[in-house]
PDB file of N, CA, C and O in Angstrom:
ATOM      1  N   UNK A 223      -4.301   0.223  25.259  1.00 73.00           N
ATOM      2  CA  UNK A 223      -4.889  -1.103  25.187  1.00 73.00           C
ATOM      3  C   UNK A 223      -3.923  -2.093  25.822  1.00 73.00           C
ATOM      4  O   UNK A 223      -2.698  -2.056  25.715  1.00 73.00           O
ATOM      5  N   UNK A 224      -4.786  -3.158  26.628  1.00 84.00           N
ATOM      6  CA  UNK A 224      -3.618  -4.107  27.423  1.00 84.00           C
ATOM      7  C   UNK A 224      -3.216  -5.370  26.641  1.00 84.00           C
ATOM      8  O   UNK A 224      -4.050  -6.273  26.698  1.00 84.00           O
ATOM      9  N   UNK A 225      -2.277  -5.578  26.033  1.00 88.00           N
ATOM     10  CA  UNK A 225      -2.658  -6.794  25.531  1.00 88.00           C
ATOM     11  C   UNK A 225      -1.812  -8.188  25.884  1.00 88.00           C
ATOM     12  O   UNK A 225      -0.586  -8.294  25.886  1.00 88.00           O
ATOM     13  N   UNK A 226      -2.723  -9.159  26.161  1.00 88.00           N
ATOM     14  CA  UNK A 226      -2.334 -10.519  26.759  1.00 88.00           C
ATOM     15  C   UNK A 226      -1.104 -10.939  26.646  1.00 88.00           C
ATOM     16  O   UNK A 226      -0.314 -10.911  25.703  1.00 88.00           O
ATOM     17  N   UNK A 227      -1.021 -11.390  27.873  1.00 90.00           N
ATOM     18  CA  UNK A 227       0.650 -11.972  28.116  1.00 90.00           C
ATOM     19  C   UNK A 227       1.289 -12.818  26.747  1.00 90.00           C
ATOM     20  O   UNK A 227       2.454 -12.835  26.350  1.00 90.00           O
ATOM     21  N   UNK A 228       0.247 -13.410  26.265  1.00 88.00           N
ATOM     22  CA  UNK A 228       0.473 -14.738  25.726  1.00 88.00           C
ATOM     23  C   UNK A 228       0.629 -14.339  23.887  1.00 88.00           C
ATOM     24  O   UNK A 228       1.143 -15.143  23.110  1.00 88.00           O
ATOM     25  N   UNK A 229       0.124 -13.077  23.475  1.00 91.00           N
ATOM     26  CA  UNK A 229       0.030 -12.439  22.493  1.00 91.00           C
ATOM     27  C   UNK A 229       1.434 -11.626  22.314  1.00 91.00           C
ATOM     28  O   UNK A 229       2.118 -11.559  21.293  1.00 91.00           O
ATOM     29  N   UNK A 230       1.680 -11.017  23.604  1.00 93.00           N
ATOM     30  CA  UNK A 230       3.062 -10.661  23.498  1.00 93.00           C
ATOM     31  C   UNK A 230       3.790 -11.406  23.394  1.00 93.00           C
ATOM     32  O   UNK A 230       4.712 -11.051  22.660  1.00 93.00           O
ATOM     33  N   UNK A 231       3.924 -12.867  23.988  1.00 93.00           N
ATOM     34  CA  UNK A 231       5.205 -13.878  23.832  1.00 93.00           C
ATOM     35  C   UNK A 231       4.831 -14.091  22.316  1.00 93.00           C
ATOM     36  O   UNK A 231       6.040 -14.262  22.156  1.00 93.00           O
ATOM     37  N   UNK A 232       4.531 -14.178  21.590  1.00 93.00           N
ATOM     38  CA  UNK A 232       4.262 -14.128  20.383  1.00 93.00           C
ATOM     39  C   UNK A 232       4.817 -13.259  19.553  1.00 93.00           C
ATOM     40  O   UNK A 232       5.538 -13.603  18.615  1.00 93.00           O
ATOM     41  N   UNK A 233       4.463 -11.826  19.892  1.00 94.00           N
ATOM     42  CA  UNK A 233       5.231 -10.868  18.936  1.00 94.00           C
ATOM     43  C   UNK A 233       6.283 -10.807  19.141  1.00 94.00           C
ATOM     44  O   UNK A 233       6.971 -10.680  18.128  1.00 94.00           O
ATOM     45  N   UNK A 234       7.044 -10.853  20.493  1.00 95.00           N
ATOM     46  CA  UNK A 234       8.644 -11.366  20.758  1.00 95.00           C
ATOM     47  C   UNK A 234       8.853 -12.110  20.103  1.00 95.00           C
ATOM     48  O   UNK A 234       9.885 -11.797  19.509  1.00 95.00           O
ATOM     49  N   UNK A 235       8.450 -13.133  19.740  1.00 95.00           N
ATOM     50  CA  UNK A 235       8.703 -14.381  18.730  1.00 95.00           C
ATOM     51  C   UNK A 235       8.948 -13.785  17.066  1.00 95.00           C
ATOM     52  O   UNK A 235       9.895 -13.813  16.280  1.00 95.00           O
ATOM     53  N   UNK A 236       7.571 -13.257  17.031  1.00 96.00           N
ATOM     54  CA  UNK A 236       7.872 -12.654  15.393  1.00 96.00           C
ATOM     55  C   UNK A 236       9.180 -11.711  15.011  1.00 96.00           C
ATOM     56  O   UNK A 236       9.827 -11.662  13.965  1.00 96.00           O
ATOM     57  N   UNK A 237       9.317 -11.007  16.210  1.00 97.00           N
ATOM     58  CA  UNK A 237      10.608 -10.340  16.459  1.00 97.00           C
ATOM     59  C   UNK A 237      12.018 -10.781  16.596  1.00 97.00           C
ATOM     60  O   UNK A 237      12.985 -10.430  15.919  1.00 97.00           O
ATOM     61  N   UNK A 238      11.972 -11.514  17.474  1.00 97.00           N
ATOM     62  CA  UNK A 238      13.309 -12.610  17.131  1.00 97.00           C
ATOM     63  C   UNK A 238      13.963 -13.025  15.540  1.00 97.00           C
ATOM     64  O   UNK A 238      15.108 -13.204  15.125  1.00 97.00           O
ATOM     65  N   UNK A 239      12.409 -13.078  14.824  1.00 97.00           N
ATOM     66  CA  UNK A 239      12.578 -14.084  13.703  1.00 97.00           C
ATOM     67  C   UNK A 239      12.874 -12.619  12.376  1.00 97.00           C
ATOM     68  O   UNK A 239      13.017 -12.891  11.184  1.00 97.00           O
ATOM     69  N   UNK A 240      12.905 -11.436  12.805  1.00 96.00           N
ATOM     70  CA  UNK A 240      12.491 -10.389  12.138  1.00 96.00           C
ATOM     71  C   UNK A 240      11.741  -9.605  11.832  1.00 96.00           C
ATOM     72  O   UNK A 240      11.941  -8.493  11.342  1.00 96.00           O
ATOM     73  N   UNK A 241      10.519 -10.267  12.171  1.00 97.00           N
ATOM     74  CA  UNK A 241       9.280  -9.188  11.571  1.00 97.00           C
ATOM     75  C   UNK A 241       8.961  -8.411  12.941  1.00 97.00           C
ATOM     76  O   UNK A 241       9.116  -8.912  14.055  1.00 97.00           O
ATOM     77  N   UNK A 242       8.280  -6.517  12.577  1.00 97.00           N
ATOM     78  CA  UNK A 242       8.144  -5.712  13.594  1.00 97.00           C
ATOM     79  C   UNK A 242       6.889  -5.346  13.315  1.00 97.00           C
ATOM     80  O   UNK A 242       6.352  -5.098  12.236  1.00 97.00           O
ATOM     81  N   UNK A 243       6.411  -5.339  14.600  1.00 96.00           N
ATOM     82  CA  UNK A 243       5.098  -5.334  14.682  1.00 96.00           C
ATOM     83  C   UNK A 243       4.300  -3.915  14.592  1.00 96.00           C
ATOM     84  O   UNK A 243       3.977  -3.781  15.772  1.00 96.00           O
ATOM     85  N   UNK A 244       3.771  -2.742  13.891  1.00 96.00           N
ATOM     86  CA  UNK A 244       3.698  -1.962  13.668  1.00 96.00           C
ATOM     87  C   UNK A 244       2.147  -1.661  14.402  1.00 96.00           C
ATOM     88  O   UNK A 244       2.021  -0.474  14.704  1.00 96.00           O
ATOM     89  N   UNK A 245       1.242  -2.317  14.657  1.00 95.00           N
ATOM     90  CA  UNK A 245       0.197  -1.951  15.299  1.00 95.00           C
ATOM     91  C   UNK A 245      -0.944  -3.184  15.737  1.00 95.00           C
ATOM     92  O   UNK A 245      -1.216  -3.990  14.847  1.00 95.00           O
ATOM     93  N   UNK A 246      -1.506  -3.323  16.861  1.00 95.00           N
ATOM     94  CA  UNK A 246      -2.105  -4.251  17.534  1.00 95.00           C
ATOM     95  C   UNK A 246      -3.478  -3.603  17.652  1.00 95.00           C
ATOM     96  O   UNK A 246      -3.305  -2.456  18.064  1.00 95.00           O
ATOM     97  N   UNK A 247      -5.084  -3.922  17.417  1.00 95.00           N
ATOM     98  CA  UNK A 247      -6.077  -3.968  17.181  1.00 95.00           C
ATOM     99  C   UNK A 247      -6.778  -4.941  17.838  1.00 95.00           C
ATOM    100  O   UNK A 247      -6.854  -6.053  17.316  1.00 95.00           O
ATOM    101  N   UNK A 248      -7.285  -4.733  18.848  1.00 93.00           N
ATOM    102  CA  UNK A 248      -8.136  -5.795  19.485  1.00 93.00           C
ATOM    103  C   UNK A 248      -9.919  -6.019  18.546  1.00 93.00           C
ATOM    104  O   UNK A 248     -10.807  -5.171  18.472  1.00 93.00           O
ATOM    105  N   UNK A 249      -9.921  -7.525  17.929  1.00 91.00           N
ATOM    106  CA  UNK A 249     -10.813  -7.561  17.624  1.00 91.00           C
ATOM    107  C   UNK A 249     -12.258  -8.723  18.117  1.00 91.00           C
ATOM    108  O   UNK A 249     -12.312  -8.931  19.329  1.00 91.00           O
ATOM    109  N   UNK A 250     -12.877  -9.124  17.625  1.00 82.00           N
ATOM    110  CA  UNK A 250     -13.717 -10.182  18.462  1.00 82.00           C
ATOM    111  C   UNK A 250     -13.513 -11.292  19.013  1.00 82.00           C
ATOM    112  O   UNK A 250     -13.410 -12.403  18.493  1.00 82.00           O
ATOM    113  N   UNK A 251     -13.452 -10.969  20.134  1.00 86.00           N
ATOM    114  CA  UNK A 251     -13.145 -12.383  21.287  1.00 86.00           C
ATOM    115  C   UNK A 251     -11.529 -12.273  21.418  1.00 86.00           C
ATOM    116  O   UNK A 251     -10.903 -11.255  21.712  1.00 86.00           O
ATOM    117  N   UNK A 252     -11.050 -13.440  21.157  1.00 89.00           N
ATOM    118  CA  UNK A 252      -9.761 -13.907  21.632  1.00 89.00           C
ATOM    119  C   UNK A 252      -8.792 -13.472  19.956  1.00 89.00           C
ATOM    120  O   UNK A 252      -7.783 -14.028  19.523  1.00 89.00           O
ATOM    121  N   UNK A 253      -9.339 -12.664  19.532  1.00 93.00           N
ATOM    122  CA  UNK A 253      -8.060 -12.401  18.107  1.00 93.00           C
ATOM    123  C   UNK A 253      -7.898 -10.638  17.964  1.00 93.00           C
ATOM    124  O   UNK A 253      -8.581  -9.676  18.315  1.00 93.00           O
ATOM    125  N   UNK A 254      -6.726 -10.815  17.319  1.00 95.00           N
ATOM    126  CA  UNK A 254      -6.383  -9.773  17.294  1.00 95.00           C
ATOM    127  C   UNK A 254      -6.046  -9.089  15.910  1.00 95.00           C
ATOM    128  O   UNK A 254      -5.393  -9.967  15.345  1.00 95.00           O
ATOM    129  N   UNK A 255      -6.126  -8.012  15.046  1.00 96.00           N
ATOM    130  CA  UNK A 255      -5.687  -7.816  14.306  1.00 96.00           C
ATOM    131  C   UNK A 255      -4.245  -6.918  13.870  1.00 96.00           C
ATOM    132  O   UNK A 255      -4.314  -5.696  13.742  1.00 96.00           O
ATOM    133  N   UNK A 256      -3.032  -7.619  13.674  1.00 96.00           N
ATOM    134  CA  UNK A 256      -1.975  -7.200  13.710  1.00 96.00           C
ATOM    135  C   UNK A 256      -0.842  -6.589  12.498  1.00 96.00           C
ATOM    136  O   UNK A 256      -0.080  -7.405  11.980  1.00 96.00           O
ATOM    137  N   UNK A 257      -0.797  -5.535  12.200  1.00 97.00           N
ATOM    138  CA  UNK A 257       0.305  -5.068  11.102  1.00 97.00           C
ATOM    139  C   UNK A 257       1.651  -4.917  11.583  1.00 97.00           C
ATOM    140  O   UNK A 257       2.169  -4.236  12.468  1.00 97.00           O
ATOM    141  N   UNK A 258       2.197  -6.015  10.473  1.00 97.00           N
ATOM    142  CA  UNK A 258       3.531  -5.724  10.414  1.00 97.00           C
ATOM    143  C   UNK A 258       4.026  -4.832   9.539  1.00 97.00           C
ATOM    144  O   UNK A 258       3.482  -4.579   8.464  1.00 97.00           O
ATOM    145  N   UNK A 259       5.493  -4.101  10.109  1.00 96.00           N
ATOM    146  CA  UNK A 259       6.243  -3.234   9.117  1.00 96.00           C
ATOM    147  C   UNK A 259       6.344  -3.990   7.686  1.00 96.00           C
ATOM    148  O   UNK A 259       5.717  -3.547   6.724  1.00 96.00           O
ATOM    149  N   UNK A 260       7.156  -5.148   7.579  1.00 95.00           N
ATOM    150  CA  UNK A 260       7.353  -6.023   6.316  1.00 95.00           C
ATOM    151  C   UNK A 260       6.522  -5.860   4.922  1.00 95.00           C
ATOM    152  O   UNK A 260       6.975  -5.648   3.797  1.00 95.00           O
ATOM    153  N   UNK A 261       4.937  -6.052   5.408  1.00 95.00           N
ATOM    154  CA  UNK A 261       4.114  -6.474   4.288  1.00 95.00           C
ATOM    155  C   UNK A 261       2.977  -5.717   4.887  1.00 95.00           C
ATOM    156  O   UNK A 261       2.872  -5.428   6.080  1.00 95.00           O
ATOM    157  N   UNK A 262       1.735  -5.287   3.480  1.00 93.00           N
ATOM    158  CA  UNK A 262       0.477  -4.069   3.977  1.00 93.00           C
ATOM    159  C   UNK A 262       0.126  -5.025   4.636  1.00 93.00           C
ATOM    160  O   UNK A 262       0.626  -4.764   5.730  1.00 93.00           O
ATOM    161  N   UNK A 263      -0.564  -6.280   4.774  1.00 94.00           N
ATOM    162  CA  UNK A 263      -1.654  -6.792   4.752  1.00 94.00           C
ATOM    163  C   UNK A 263      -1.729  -7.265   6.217  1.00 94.00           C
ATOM    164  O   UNK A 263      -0.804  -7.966   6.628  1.00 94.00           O
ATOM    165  N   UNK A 264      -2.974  -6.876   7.230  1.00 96.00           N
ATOM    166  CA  UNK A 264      -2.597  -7.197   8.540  1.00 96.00           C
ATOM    167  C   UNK A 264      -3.182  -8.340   8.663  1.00 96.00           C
ATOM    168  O   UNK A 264      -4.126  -8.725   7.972  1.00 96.00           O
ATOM    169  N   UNK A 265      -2.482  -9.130   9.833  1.00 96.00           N
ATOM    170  CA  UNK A 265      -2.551 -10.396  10.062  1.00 96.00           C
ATOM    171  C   UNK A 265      -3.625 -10.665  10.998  1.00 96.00           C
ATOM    172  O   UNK A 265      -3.686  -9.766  11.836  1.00 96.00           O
ATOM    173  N   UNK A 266      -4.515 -11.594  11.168  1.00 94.00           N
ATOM    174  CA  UNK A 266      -5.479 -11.480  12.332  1.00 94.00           C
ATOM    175  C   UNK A 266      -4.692 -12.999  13.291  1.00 94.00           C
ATOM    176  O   UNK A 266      -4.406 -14.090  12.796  1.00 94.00           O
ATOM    177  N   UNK A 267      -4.515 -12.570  14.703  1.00 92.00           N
ATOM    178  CA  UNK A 267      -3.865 -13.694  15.050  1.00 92.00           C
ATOM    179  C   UNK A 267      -4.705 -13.708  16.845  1.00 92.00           C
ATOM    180  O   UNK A 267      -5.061 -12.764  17.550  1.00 92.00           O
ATOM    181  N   UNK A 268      -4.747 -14.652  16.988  1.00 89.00           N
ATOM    182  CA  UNK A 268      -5.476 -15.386  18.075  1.00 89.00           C
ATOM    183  C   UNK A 268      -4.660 -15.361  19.421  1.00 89.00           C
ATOM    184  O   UNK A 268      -3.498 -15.766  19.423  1.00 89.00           O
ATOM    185  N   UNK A 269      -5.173 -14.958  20.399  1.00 85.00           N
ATOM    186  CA  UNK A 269      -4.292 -15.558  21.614  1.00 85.00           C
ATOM    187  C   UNK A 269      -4.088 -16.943  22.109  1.00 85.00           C
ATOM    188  O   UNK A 269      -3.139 -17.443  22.713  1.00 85.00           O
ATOM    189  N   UNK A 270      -5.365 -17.500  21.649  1.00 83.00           N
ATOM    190  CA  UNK A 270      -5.882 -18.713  22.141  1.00 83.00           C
ATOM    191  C   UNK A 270      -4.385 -19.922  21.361  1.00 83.00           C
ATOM    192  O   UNK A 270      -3.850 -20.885  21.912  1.00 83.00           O
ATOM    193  N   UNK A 271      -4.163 -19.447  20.224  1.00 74.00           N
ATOM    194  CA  UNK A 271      -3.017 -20.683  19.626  1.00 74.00           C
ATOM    195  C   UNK A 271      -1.557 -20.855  20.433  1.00 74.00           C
ATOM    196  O   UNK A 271      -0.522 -20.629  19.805  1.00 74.00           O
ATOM    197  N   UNK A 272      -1.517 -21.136  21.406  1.00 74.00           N
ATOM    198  CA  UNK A 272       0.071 -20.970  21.994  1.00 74.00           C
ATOM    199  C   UNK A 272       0.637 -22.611  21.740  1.00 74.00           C
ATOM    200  O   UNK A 272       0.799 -23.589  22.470  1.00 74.00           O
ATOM    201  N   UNK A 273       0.793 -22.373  20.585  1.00 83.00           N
ATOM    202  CA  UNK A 273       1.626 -23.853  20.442  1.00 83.00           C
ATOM    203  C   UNK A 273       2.959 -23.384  19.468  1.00 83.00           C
ATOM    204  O   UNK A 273       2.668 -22.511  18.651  1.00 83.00           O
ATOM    205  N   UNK A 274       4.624 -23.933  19.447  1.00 86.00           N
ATOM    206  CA  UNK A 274       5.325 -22.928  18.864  1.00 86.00           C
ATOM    207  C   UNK A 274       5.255 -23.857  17.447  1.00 86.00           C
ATOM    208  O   UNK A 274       6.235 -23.425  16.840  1.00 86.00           O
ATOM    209  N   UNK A 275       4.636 -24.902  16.575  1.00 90.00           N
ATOM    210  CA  UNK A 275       4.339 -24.988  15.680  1.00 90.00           C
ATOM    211  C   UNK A 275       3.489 -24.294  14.471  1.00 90.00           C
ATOM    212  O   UNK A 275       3.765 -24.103  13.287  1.00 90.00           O
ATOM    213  N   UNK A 276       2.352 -24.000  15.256  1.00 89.00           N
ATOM    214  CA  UNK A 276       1.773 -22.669  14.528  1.00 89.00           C
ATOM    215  C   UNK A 276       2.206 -20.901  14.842  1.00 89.00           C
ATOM    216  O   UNK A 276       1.474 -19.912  14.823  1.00 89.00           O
ATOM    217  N   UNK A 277       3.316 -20.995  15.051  1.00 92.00           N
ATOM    218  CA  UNK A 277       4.062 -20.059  15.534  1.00 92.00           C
ATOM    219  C   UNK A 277       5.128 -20.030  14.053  1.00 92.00           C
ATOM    220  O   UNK A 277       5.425 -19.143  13.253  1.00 92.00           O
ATOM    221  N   UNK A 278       5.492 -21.500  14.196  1.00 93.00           N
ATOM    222  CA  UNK A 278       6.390 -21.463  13.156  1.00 93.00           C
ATOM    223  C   UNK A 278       5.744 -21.045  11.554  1.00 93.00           C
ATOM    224  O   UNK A 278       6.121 -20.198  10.746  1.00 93.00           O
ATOM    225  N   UNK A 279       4.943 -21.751  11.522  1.00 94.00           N
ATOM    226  CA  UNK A 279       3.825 -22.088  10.598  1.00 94.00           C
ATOM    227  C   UNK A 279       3.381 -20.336  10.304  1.00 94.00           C
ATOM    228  O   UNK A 279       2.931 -19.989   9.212  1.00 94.00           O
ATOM    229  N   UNK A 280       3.539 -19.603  11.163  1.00 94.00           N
ATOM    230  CA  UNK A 280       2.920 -17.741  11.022  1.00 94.00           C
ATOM    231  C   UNK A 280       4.391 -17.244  10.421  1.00 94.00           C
ATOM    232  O   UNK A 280       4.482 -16.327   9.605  1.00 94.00           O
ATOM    233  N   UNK A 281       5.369 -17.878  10.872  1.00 95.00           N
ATOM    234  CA  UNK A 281       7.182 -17.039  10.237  1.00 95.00           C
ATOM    235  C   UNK A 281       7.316 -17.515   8.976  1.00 95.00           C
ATOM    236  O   UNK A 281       8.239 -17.049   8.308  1.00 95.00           O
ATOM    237  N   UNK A 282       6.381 -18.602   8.338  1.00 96.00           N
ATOM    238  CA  UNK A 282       6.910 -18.912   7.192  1.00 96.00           C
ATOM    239  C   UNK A 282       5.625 -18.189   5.771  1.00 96.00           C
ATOM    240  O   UNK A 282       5.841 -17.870   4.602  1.00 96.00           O
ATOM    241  N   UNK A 283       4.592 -18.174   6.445  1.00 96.00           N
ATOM    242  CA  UNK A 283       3.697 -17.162   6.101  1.00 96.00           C
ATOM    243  C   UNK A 283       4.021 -15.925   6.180  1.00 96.00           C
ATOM    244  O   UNK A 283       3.353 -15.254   5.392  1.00 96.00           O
ATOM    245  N   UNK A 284       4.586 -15.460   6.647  1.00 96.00           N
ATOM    246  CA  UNK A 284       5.323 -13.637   6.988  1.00 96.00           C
ATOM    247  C   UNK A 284       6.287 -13.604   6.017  1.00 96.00           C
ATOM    248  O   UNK A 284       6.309 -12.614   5.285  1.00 96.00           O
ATOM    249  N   UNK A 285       7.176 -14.576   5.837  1.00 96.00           N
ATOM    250  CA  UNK A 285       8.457 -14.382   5.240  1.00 96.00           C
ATOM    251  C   UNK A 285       8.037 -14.251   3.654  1.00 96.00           C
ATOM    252  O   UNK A 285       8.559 -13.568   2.773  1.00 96.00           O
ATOM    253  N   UNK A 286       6.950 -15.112   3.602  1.00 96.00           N
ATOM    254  CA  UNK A 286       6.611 -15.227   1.529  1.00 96.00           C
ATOM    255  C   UNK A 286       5.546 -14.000   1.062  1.00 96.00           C
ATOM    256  O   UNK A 286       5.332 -13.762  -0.127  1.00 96.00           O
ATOM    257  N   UNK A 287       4.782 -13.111   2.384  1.00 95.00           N
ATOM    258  CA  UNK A 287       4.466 -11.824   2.657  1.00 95.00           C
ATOM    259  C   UNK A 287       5.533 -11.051   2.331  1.00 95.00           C
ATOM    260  O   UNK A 287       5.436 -10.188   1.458  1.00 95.00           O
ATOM    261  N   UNK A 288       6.371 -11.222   2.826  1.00 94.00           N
ATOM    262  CA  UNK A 288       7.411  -9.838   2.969  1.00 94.00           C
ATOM    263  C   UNK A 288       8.270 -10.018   1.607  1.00 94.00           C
ATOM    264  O   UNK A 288       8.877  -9.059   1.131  1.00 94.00           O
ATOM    265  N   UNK A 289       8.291 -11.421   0.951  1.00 94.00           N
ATOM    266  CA  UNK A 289       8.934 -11.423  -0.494  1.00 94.00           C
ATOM    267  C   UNK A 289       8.167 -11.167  -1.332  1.00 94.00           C
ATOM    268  O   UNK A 289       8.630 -10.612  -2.328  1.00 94.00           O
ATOM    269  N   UNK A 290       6.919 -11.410  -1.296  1.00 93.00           N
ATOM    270  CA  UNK A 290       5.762 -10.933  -2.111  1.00 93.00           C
ATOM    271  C   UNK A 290       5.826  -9.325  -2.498  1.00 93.00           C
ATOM    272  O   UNK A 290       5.843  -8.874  -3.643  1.00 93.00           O
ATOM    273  N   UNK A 291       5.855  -8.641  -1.381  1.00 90.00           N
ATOM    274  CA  UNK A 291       5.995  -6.943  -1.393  1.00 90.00           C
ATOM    275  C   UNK A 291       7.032  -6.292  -2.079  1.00 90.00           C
ATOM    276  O   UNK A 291       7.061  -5.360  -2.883  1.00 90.00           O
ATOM    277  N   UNK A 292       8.340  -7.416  -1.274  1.00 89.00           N
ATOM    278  CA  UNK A 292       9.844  -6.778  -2.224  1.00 89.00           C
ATOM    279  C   UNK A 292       9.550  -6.783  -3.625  1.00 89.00           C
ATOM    280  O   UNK A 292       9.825  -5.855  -4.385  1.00 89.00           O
ATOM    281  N   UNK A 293       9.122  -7.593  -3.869  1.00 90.00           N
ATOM    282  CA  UNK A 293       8.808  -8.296  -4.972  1.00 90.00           C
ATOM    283  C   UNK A 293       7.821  -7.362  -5.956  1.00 90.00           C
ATOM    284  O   UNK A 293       7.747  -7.252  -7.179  1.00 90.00           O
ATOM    285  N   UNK A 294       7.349  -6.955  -5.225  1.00 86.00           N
ATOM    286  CA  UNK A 294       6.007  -5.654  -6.217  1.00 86.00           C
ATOM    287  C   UNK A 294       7.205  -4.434  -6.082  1.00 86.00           C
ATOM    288  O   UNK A 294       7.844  -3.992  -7.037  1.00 86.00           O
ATOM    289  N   UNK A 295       7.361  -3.959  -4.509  1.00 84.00           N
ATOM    290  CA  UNK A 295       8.224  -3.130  -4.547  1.00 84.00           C
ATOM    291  C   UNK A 295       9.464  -2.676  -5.576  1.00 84.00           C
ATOM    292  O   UNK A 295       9.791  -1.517  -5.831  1.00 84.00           O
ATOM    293  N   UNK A 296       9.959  -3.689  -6.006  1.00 82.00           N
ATOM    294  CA  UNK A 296      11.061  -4.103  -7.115  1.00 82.00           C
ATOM    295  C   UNK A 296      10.647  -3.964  -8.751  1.00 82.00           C
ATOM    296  O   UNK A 296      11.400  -3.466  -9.588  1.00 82.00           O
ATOM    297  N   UNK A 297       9.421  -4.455  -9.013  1.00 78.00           N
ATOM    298  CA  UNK A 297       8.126  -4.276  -9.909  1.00 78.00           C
ATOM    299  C   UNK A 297       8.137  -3.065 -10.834  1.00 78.00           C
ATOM    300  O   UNK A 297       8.171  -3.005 -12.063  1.00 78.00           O
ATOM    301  N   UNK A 298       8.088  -1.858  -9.644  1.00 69.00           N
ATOM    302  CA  UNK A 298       6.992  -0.993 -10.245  1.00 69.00           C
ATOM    303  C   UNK A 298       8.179   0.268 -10.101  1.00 69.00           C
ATOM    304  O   UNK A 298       7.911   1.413 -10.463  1.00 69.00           O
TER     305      UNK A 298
END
């Protein structure tokens, strides 16, 4: 599967910040559905958003994901 220039500058991004991207799913139209290693729950993310505010706005959503899990992980 090919996926958009602009989707990849993105997961480079999530990558930078830590999170690894474990599998890419092309779904209707311009989004995508994406699992990260961090947390189960896959993310559905858009090509169409290239602004690095809602970029930021997705690392701070990932990060309370991935404490959420430790967090069960630690739990049980």
């Amino acid at each position: 599967m090919e996926i958009p220039k602009v989707l990849r500058e993105q997961i480079k991004f999530y990558e930078r910040h830590g999170f690894h991207v474990t599998d890419v799913e092309n779904r209707a139209g311009a989004h995508f559905r994406v699992t990260f290693a961090e947390f189960p729950q896959p993310q559905f993310i858009s090509k169409n958003v290239n602004e690095p505010r809602g970029w930021k706005n997705n690392i701070a959503r990932f990060r309370n994901l991935a404490k959420e899990q430790q967090e069960n992980v630690k739990s049980v």
